[in-house]
Short mmCIF file of C-alpha atoms in Angstrom, two decimals:
data_model
loop_
_atom_site.label_atom_id
_atom_site.label_comp_id
_atom_site.label_asym_id
_atom_site.label_seq_id
_atom_site.Cartn_x
_atom_site.Cartn_y
_atom_site.Cartn_z
CA MET A 1 117.36 174.04 109.23
CA ASN A 2 117.18 171.14 111.52
CA ARG A 3 120.48 171.29 113.17
CA ILE A 4 120.19 167.96 115.08
CA THR A 5 120.38 166.02 111.75
CA PRO A 6 123.85 166.96 110.58
CA LEU A 7 125.16 166.66 114.15
CA ILE A 8 123.88 163.00 114.37
CA LEU A 9 125.34 162.23 110.91
CA ALA A 10 128.64 163.67 112.06
CA VAL A 11 129.05 160.76 114.51
CA ALA A 12 130.09 158.70 111.48
CA LEU A 13 132.59 161.14 110.32
CA PHE A 14 133.87 161.49 113.91
CA MET A 15 134.56 157.83 114.15
CA GLU A 16 136.29 157.83 110.74
CA GLN A 17 138.52 160.87 111.45
CA MET A 18 139.26 159.55 115.02
CA ASP A 19 140.20 156.17 113.66
CA SER A 20 142.36 157.52 110.81
CA THR A 21 144.26 159.92 113.08
CA VAL A 22 144.81 157.40 115.85
CA ILE A 23 146.35 154.76 113.59
CA ALA A 24 148.61 157.30 111.86
CA THR A 25 149.93 158.38 115.21
CA ALA A 26 150.38 154.87 116.53
CA LEU A 27 151.77 153.42 113.25
CA PRO A 28 155.35 152.85 114.42
CA THR A 29 154.24 151.17 117.71
CA ILE A 30 151.74 148.85 115.95
CA ALA A 31 154.22 147.88 113.39
CA ALA A 32 156.86 146.98 115.95
CA ASP A 33 154.36 144.88 117.87
CA LEU A 34 153.22 143.05 114.73
CA GLY A 35 156.90 142.43 113.56
CA VAL A 36 156.71 144.51 110.46
CA GLY A 37 158.15 147.90 109.25
CA PRO A 38 156.14 151.09 109.60
CA ILE A 39 156.02 151.52 105.83
CA THR A 40 154.90 147.93 105.30
CA LEU A 41 152.00 148.54 107.79
CA LYS A 42 150.64 151.22 105.51
CA LEU A 43 148.77 148.33 104.04
CA ALA A 44 146.45 148.76 107.05
CA LEU A 45 145.75 152.36 105.86
CA THR A 46 145.41 151.43 102.19
CA SER A 47 143.21 148.36 102.84
CA TYR A 48 140.78 150.62 104.65
CA MET A 49 140.57 152.95 101.72
CA VAL A 50 140.49 150.26 99.20
CA ALA A 51 137.44 148.91 100.83
CA LEU A 52 135.83 152.34 100.72
CA ALA A 53 136.66 152.71 97.02
CA ILE A 54 135.16 149.17 96.37
CA PHE A 55 131.86 149.68 98.16
CA ILE A 56 131.09 153.33 98.02
CA PRO A 57 129.65 153.13 94.48
CA ALA A 58 126.90 150.88 95.74
CA SER A 59 126.03 153.23 98.64
CA GLY A 60 123.78 155.49 96.63
CA TRP A 61 121.93 152.57 95.10
CA MET A 62 121.50 150.91 98.49
CA ALA A 63 120.26 154.13 100.10
CA ASP A 64 117.62 154.56 97.38
CA ARG A 65 116.56 150.90 97.44
CA TYR A 66 116.43 150.17 101.22
CA GLY A 67 116.20 153.55 102.75
CA ALA A 68 118.99 155.84 103.76
CA LYS A 69 118.37 155.62 107.53
CA ARG A 70 118.30 151.89 107.57
CA VAL A 71 121.56 151.69 105.51
CA PHE A 72 123.29 154.33 107.72
CA ARG A 73 122.59 152.51 110.91
CA ALA A 74 123.73 149.10 109.48
CA ALA A 75 126.94 150.74 108.30
CA ILE A 76 127.67 151.94 111.92
CA VAL A 77 127.29 148.37 113.10
CA VAL A 78 129.67 146.93 110.55
CA PHE A 79 132.17 149.65 111.34
CA MET A 80 131.99 148.87 115.04
CA LEU A 81 132.61 145.12 114.30
CA GLY A 82 135.71 146.07 112.29
CA SER A 83 137.01 148.28 115.21
CA LEU A 84 136.46 145.36 117.68
CA PHE A 85 138.45 142.97 115.43
CA CYS A 86 141.25 145.57 114.96
CA ALA A 87 141.56 145.68 118.73
CA ILE A 88 142.10 141.88 119.02
CA SER A 89 144.34 141.48 116.04
CA ASP A 90 147.67 139.78 116.61
CA SER A 91 149.15 139.69 113.15
CA LEU A 92 149.57 141.80 109.98
CA LEU A 93 147.07 139.71 108.13
CA THR A 94 144.28 139.94 110.72
CA PHE A 95 144.86 143.66 111.17
CA VAL A 96 144.61 144.42 107.55
CA ALA A 97 141.53 142.32 107.19
CA ALA A 98 139.87 144.14 110.13
CA ARG A 99 140.69 147.43 108.65
CA PHE A 100 139.06 146.16 105.46
CA LEU A 101 135.86 145.40 107.36
CA GLN A 102 135.90 148.80 108.87
CA GLY A 103 136.15 150.26 105.41
CA MET A 104 133.08 148.30 104.35
CA GLY A 105 131.10 150.12 107.09
CA GLY A 106 132.72 153.46 106.31
CA ALA A 107 131.81 153.12 102.65
CA MET A 108 128.11 153.47 103.57
CA MET A 109 128.30 155.83 106.57
CA THR A 110 129.74 159.06 105.30
CA PRO A 111 128.13 159.05 101.72
CA VAL A 112 124.77 158.02 102.96
CA GLY A 113 124.83 160.53 105.77
CA ARG A 114 125.68 163.28 103.23
CA LEU A 115 122.69 162.07 101.08
CA VAL A 116 120.32 162.37 104.10
CA LEU A 117 121.60 165.94 104.56
CA LEU A 118 121.17 166.99 100.94
CA ARG A 119 117.65 165.54 100.85
CA THR A 120 116.54 167.33 103.99
CA THR A 121 118.32 170.70 103.62
CA LYS A 122 117.47 173.76 101.41
CA LYS A 123 120.15 174.81 98.94
CA SER A 124 120.45 178.21 100.50
CA GLU A 125 121.22 176.58 103.90
CA LEU A 126 123.67 173.95 102.48
CA VAL A 127 126.90 175.82 103.47
CA SER A 128 125.74 176.02 107.16
CA ALA A 129 124.63 172.42 107.12
CA MET A 130 127.86 171.10 105.55
CA ALA A 131 129.72 173.19 108.32
CA LEU A 132 127.71 171.64 111.06
CA LEU A 133 128.28 168.09 109.57
CA THR A 134 131.93 168.73 109.66
CA ILE A 135 132.45 170.34 113.19
CA PRO A 136 131.92 167.17 115.30
CA GLY A 137 133.84 165.09 112.77
CA LEU A 138 136.83 167.40 113.20
CA LEU A 139 136.83 166.48 116.93
CA GLY A 140 138.36 163.26 115.70
CA PRO A 141 141.60 164.77 114.56
CA ILE A 142 141.72 166.89 117.79
CA THR A 143 141.19 163.89 120.26
CA GLY A 144 142.78 161.24 118.07
CA PRO A 145 146.46 162.25 118.13
CA PRO A 146 146.72 163.07 121.85
CA VAL A 147 144.39 160.29 123.05
CA GLY A 148 145.91 157.65 120.62
CA GLY A 149 149.48 158.85 121.48
CA PHE A 150 148.68 158.74 125.27
CA ILE A 151 147.12 155.16 125.09
CA THR A 152 149.97 153.80 122.78
CA THR A 153 152.70 155.37 124.87
CA PHE A 154 151.47 154.49 128.37
CA PHE A 155 148.96 151.47 127.68
CA SER A 156 148.59 149.39 124.67
CA TRP A 157 147.59 150.32 121.00
CA HIS A 158 144.95 147.67 121.01
CA TRP A 159 142.70 149.91 123.18
CA ILE A 160 142.55 152.81 120.77
CA PHE A 161 140.10 150.98 118.44
CA LEU A 162 137.73 150.27 121.35
CA ILE A 163 137.04 154.10 121.47
CA ASN A 164 134.73 153.70 118.44
CA LEU A 165 132.38 151.26 120.26
CA PRO A 166 130.65 153.71 122.59
CA ILE A 167 130.64 156.35 119.92
CA GLY A 168 128.98 153.96 117.65
CA LEU A 169 126.31 153.01 120.12
CA LEU A 170 125.56 156.69 120.75
CA GLY A 171 125.16 157.17 116.95
CA LEU A 172 122.85 154.20 116.71
CA TRP A 173 120.74 155.50 119.56
CA LEU A 174 120.47 159.10 118.37
CA SER A 175 119.80 158.18 114.69
CA SER A 176 117.05 155.81 115.71
CA ILE A 177 115.26 158.63 117.56
CA TYR A 178 115.96 161.81 115.65
CA LEU A 179 117.13 160.99 112.15
CA PRO A 180 114.32 161.65 109.62
CA GLU A 181 112.89 158.75 107.59
CA ILE A 182 113.62 158.94 103.92
CA GLU A 183 111.42 156.40 102.16
CA PRO A 184 113.07 153.99 99.54
CA VAL A 185 112.51 155.02 95.92
CA GLU A 186 112.14 152.94 92.88
CA THR A 187 115.46 152.10 91.42
CA ALA A 188 116.73 150.00 88.48
CA ARG A 189 118.67 146.73 89.07
CA ILE A 190 122.15 147.32 90.35
CA ASP A 191 124.76 147.60 87.62
CA TRP A 192 126.80 144.50 88.56
CA THR A 193 129.19 144.79 85.62
CA GLY A 194 129.84 148.45 86.45
CA PHE A 195 130.27 147.52 90.19
CA LEU A 196 132.99 144.94 89.29
CA LEU A 197 134.81 147.18 86.96
CA SER A 198 134.77 150.17 89.36
CA ALA A 199 135.83 147.97 92.11
CA SER A 200 138.77 146.56 90.10
CA ALA A 201 139.78 150.01 88.91
CA ALA A 202 139.84 151.58 92.46
CA SER A 203 141.44 148.66 94.25
CA GLY A 204 143.92 148.03 91.47
CA LEU A 205 145.17 151.56 91.41
CA VAL A 206 145.42 152.07 95.15
CA PHE A 207 146.71 148.60 96.00
CA GLY A 208 149.19 148.69 93.00
CA LEU A 209 150.71 151.92 93.82
CA SER A 210 151.07 150.94 97.45
CA VAL A 211 152.58 147.55 96.75
CA MET A 212 155.30 148.97 94.48
CA SER A 213 156.89 150.65 97.39
CA LEU A 214 156.58 147.55 99.71
CA PRO A 215 159.95 145.92 100.47
CA ALA A 216 158.02 142.61 101.24
CA LEU A 217 156.54 142.19 97.75
CA PRO A 218 158.08 142.24 94.28
CA VAL A 219 157.67 145.41 92.26
CA TRP A 220 155.99 143.44 89.42
CA VAL A 221 153.06 142.65 91.71
CA GLY A 222 152.29 146.37 92.13
CA ALA A 223 152.88 147.17 88.50
CA ALA A 224 150.48 144.38 87.49
CA ALA A 225 147.83 145.45 89.86
CA THR A 226 148.22 149.18 88.77
CA LEU A 227 147.93 148.07 85.10
CA ILE A 228 144.75 146.03 85.80
CA GLY A 229 143.35 149.18 87.65
CA PHE A 230 143.96 151.37 84.62
CA LEU A 231 142.47 148.90 82.22
CA SER A 232 139.40 148.42 84.51
CA MET A 233 138.93 152.20 84.59
CA ILE A 234 138.98 152.46 80.84
CA LEU A 235 136.54 149.55 80.42
CA TYR A 236 134.20 151.17 83.01
CA VAL A 237 134.13 154.45 81.11
CA LEU A 238 133.23 152.50 77.91
CA HIS A 239 130.62 150.48 79.83
CA ALA A 240 129.09 153.60 81.58
CA ARG A 241 128.43 155.25 78.13
CA ARG A 242 126.35 152.39 76.92
CA HIS A 243 124.53 151.49 80.27
CA PRO A 244 121.21 153.25 80.99
CA ALA A 245 121.81 153.38 84.72
CA PRO A 246 125.50 152.94 85.45
CA ILE A 247 126.58 152.61 89.18
CA LEU A 248 128.83 155.57 88.87
CA ASN A 249 127.15 158.36 86.62
CA LEU A 250 129.93 160.01 84.64
CA THR A 251 127.57 162.41 82.93
CA LEU A 252 127.61 164.44 86.04
CA PHE A 253 131.05 165.72 84.96
CA ALA A 254 129.20 167.82 82.30
CA ASN A 255 128.33 170.10 85.15
CA ARG A 256 131.04 172.66 85.38
CA SER A 257 130.89 173.32 89.21
CA PHE A 258 130.70 169.48 89.91
CA ARG A 259 133.64 168.98 87.48
CA ALA A 260 135.85 171.66 89.08
CA SER A 261 135.23 170.51 92.64
CA ILE A 262 136.05 166.95 91.78
CA VAL A 263 139.19 167.72 89.94
CA GLY A 264 140.42 170.27 92.34
CA GLY A 265 139.37 168.34 95.40
CA THR A 266 141.10 165.13 94.19
CA LEU A 267 144.48 166.85 93.57
CA PHE A 268 144.26 168.62 96.96
CA ARG A 269 143.23 165.40 98.88
CA ILE A 270 146.33 163.61 97.67
CA ALA A 271 148.41 166.05 99.84
CA ALA A 272 145.71 165.83 102.60
CA GLY A 273 146.08 161.90 102.53
CA ALA A 274 149.81 162.07 102.62
CA THR A 275 150.32 164.49 105.42
CA PRO A 276 148.72 162.46 108.26
CA PHE A 277 150.91 159.55 107.16
CA LEU A 278 154.17 161.58 106.87
CA LEU A 279 153.86 163.97 109.84
CA PRO A 280 153.72 161.58 112.71
CA LEU A 281 156.33 159.34 111.18
CA MET A 282 158.70 162.23 110.66
CA LEU A 283 158.15 163.56 114.30
CA GLN A 284 158.78 160.13 115.77
CA LEU A 285 161.43 158.66 113.56
CA GLY A 286 163.13 161.96 112.51
CA PHE A 287 162.69 164.07 115.61
CA GLY A 288 162.72 161.20 118.25
CA MET A 289 159.28 162.17 119.77
CA THR A 290 157.09 159.57 121.46
CA ALA A 291 153.66 158.81 119.98
CA PHE A 292 152.12 160.99 122.69
CA GLU A 293 154.46 163.97 122.08
CA SER A 294 153.83 163.57 118.22
CA GLY A 295 150.07 163.59 118.87
CA MET A 296 150.05 166.60 121.18
CA THR A 297 151.99 168.45 118.35
CA THR A 298 149.86 167.56 115.38
CA PHE A 299 146.36 167.92 116.93
CA ILE A 300 146.68 171.73 116.69
CA ALA A 301 145.70 171.47 112.87
CA ALA A 302 142.10 170.37 113.67
CA ILE A 303 141.68 173.44 115.92
CA GLY A 304 142.42 175.60 112.86
CA ALA A 305 139.98 173.50 110.94
CA ILE A 306 137.15 173.94 113.38
CA THR A 307 137.77 177.66 113.46
CA THR A 308 136.77 178.00 109.86
CA LYS A 309 133.26 176.47 110.42
CA PHE A 310 132.15 179.45 112.44
CA ILE A 311 132.94 181.91 109.65
CA ALA A 312 132.56 179.72 106.49
CA ARG A 313 129.10 180.90 105.54
CA ARG A 314 130.01 184.63 105.82
CA ALA A 315 133.23 184.16 103.91
CA PHE A 316 131.61 182.40 100.97
CA ALA A 317 128.88 184.96 100.93
CA ALA A 318 131.31 187.89 100.82
CA LEU A 319 133.97 186.45 98.41
CA GLY A 320 132.26 183.55 96.60
CA PHE A 321 133.27 180.04 96.08
CA ARG A 322 135.82 180.78 93.32
CA ASN A 323 137.95 183.37 95.19
CA VAL A 324 137.85 181.49 98.51
CA LEU A 325 138.93 178.21 96.95
CA ILE A 326 141.78 179.73 95.08
CA MET A 327 143.13 181.47 98.12
CA ALA A 328 142.67 178.53 100.50
CA GLY A 329 144.33 176.10 97.92
CA ILE A 330 147.38 178.38 97.46
CA PHE A 331 147.87 178.93 101.16
CA GLY A 332 147.19 175.25 101.92
CA ALA A 333 149.91 174.19 99.55
CA LEU A 334 152.35 176.61 100.98
CA THR A 335 151.70 175.29 104.56
CA THR A 336 152.25 171.77 103.39
CA ALA A 337 155.58 172.74 101.82
CA ALA A 338 156.57 174.30 105.04
CA ASN A 339 156.72 170.92 106.65
CA ALA A 340 159.78 170.27 104.49
CA LEU A 341 161.64 172.91 106.52
CA PHE A 342 161.02 171.44 109.88
CA THR A 343 163.99 170.21 111.80
CA PRO A 344 164.49 169.02 115.41
CA ALA A 345 165.78 172.58 116.04
CA THR A 346 162.74 174.12 114.83
CA PRO A 347 160.68 175.63 117.73
CA ILE A 348 157.61 173.60 118.62
CA LEU A 349 155.49 176.68 118.81
CA LEU A 350 156.41 177.61 115.22
CA ILE A 351 155.63 174.17 114.04
CA MET A 352 152.23 174.26 115.67
CA ALA A 353 151.54 177.70 114.32
CA VAL A 354 152.16 176.42 110.71
CA LEU A 355 150.02 173.32 111.37
CA LEU A 356 147.24 175.47 112.83
CA LEU A 357 147.22 177.70 109.64
CA GLY A 358 147.41 174.60 107.42
CA GLY A 359 144.29 173.17 109.06
CA PHE A 360 142.53 176.50 108.72
CA CYS A 361 143.27 176.59 104.95
CA ARG A 362 142.39 173.07 104.27
CA SER A 363 139.14 173.22 106.11
CA PHE A 364 138.01 176.23 104.08
CA PHE A 365 138.98 174.38 100.90
CA PHE A 366 137.18 171.12 101.78
CA THR A 367 134.01 173.04 102.98
CA GLY A 368 134.04 174.85 99.72
CA VAL A 369 134.50 172.02 97.29
CA ASN A 370 132.14 169.69 99.23
CA THR A 371 129.33 172.27 98.98
CA LEU A 372 130.11 173.59 95.48
CA GLY A 373 129.95 170.00 94.08
CA TYR A 374 126.28 169.85 94.95
CA ALA A 375 125.25 173.52 94.26
CA GLU A 376 123.94 172.75 90.77
CA ILE A 377 123.03 169.16 91.10
CA GLU A 378 119.35 168.17 90.81
CA ASP A 379 117.69 166.26 93.79
CA ARG A 380 117.05 163.26 91.76
CA ALA A 381 120.86 162.94 90.91
CA ALA A 382 121.96 163.47 94.52
CA SER A 383 122.50 159.82 95.38
CA GLN A 384 124.64 159.42 92.28
CA ALA A 385 126.60 162.54 93.05
CA THR A 386 127.39 161.47 96.58
CA SER A 387 128.57 158.00 95.49
CA LEU A 388 130.84 159.41 92.75
CA THR A 389 132.19 162.11 94.89
CA SER A 390 132.83 159.77 97.90
CA VAL A 391 134.64 157.13 95.90
CA LEU A 392 136.95 159.72 94.26
CA GLN A 393 137.68 161.34 97.62
CA GLN A 394 138.75 158.10 99.13
CA VAL A 395 140.66 156.98 96.18
CA SER A 396 142.65 160.35 96.11
CA LEU A 397 143.30 160.02 99.92
CA ALA A 398 144.63 156.52 99.43
CA LEU A 399 146.78 157.64 96.56
CA GLY A 400 148.17 160.31 98.87
CA VAL A 401 149.26 157.67 101.35
CA ALA A 402 150.66 155.46 98.51
CA ALA A 403 152.49 158.43 96.90
CA ALA A 404 154.04 159.47 100.12
CA ALA A 405 155.23 156.04 100.99
CA SER A 406 156.57 155.46 97.53
CA ILE A 407 158.50 158.62 97.63
CA LEU A 408 160.03 157.64 101.15
CA GLU A 409 160.98 154.15 99.80
CA ALA A 410 162.41 155.50 96.56
CA SER A 411 164.47 158.10 98.36
CA THR A 412 166.00 155.58 100.82
CA ARG A 413 166.86 153.22 97.96
CA MET A 414 168.70 155.98 96.17
CA SER A 415 170.57 156.98 99.28
CA GLY A 416 171.23 153.36 100.29
CA GLY A 417 170.68 154.11 103.82
CA GLU A 418 167.96 154.13 106.45
CA LEU A 419 164.83 156.36 106.54
CA SER A 420 166.16 159.89 107.28
CA LEU A 421 164.69 163.33 108.00
CA GLY A 422 165.70 164.33 104.25
CA ASP A 423 163.48 161.71 102.85
CA PHE A 424 160.46 163.19 104.66
CA HIS A 425 161.35 166.66 103.55
CA LEU A 426 161.47 165.56 99.92
CA ALA A 427 158.10 163.82 100.23
CA PHE A 428 156.47 166.99 101.66
CA ALA A 429 157.89 169.15 98.92
CA ILE A 430 156.61 166.90 96.15
CA VAL A 431 153.06 166.46 97.49
CA ALA A 432 152.81 170.22 98.19
CA GLY A 433 153.80 170.91 94.61
CA LEU A 434 151.17 168.60 93.43
CA SER A 435 148.45 170.15 95.59
CA LEU A 436 149.14 173.53 94.23
CA PHE A 437 147.64 172.41 90.98
CA ALA A 438 144.33 171.93 92.71
CA VAL A 439 143.49 175.65 92.21
CA VAL A 440 143.70 175.50 88.38
CA PRO A 441 140.10 174.23 87.68
CA PHE A 442 138.60 177.12 89.68
CA PHE A 443 140.16 179.88 87.58
CA GLY A 444 137.86 178.94 84.72
CA LEU A 445 134.69 179.25 86.81
CA PRO A 446 132.61 182.54 86.89
CA ARG A 447 133.01 184.63 90.02
CA ASP A 448 129.34 184.00 91.06
CA VAL A 449 129.47 180.21 90.58
CA GLY A 450 127.05 178.49 93.12
CA SER A 451 125.67 181.90 94.25
CA ALA A 452 122.27 180.24 95.02
CA VAL A 453 124.13 178.29 97.80
CA SER A 454 126.80 180.76 98.91
CA GLY A 455 124.67 183.94 98.72
CA TYR A 456 127.65 185.74 96.96
CA ARG A 457 125.58 187.37 94.24
CA ARG A 458 122.88 188.57 96.70
CA ALA A 459 125.52 190.09 98.94
CA SER A 460 126.91 191.99 96.01
CA GLU A 461 123.37 193.23 94.96
CA ASP A 462 122.71 194.35 98.53
CA GLU A 463 125.99 196.35 98.59
CA THR A 464 124.95 197.98 95.11
CA ILE A 465 121.47 198.87 96.43
CA SER A 466 122.90 200.53 99.60
CA VAL A 467 125.23 202.65 97.48
CA LYS A 468 122.43 203.76 95.33
#
């Protein structure tokens, strides 16, 4: 396996992870500087993910039509421009718009990078390749909170977005030299009707659920946007059944492993999207920590995540996708629920230990679902699978942020007071309960599902032979 390819592609994931963790840590400070509340500023989080949901469906088509390497490099440039505009923003409107531009670049970077990996890697080496792809990307959560917290506390939050510029330039240089060329392939005309319907569905759902919890906008605005999103989703399903080449190929759900990875991954990512939003706010608003102290506490989760990458292949080969995903999902939900028990009196070392274990479990789960989803997908359907997977991933993460903020807002309205520690505890308990349902789809899978990728069956056969 060519190890340089996933490491170069991981530059894109690094920038996205760095960016998301930095803004989550600096959210209260940015909100105060822009003259809005921290919950209102979650529009900056959701606008980024709405842009991802809108433009990801076209990523597979563009990669096939114009070449994956060319699209990947152009996406890095767009993301860098968005980062620059974030750094010079001086109002809520300009900041949200800059985040949307970042999302347009991110919509092409990660799914197209994953497509390059799928088309240049053997199935038997996919677990290791996915692990290599994720390792540098997980450096973002490690460096994001402490670096972002340090810069926000001692300098200015504007500088945190400028970090993406040298990283992006490095990615452009390395991809130009080392990234393999994947020639464009003949494609049908883009499904414009499907693109508009899928964009309306994703943006309507994410924006609508988010707006319903915003104190600055009437509830009916959010309800109307959510209703438009649901109607657009229904219309897209009807459209996709008739169109010969829909922009999001729903027939992929007929594959059992792909279907289980999407359903389970979506439910689990709602909690994964809520946690980076809730935890820094709880530590800063509920515990009285500075942004830097909060970042130095939460970064430990990424260390747990990185640890799994060195043992992932052996774990999946020994136990199989089904067993590992069930165990990782259950323990991941329990560690999320443990956040509801944290108080200012809880020892910091105990908090960090729980976060470390949570990062370990979540990383195993995501490595598993990301690989299992492609285990039985044919090469010709790879671009469609990456587009569909990526858009649902981002929508579920956005729904996690929207759900968490909605719970906080509803809890404060019922209590009639200011945002309190109990509101955060309630939010963590609810999202943890929801994420527990993520393991249900995997119980119906055979024990050796995806064995051609994990090597689980071969490991079992080797043990049988040795006994004989």
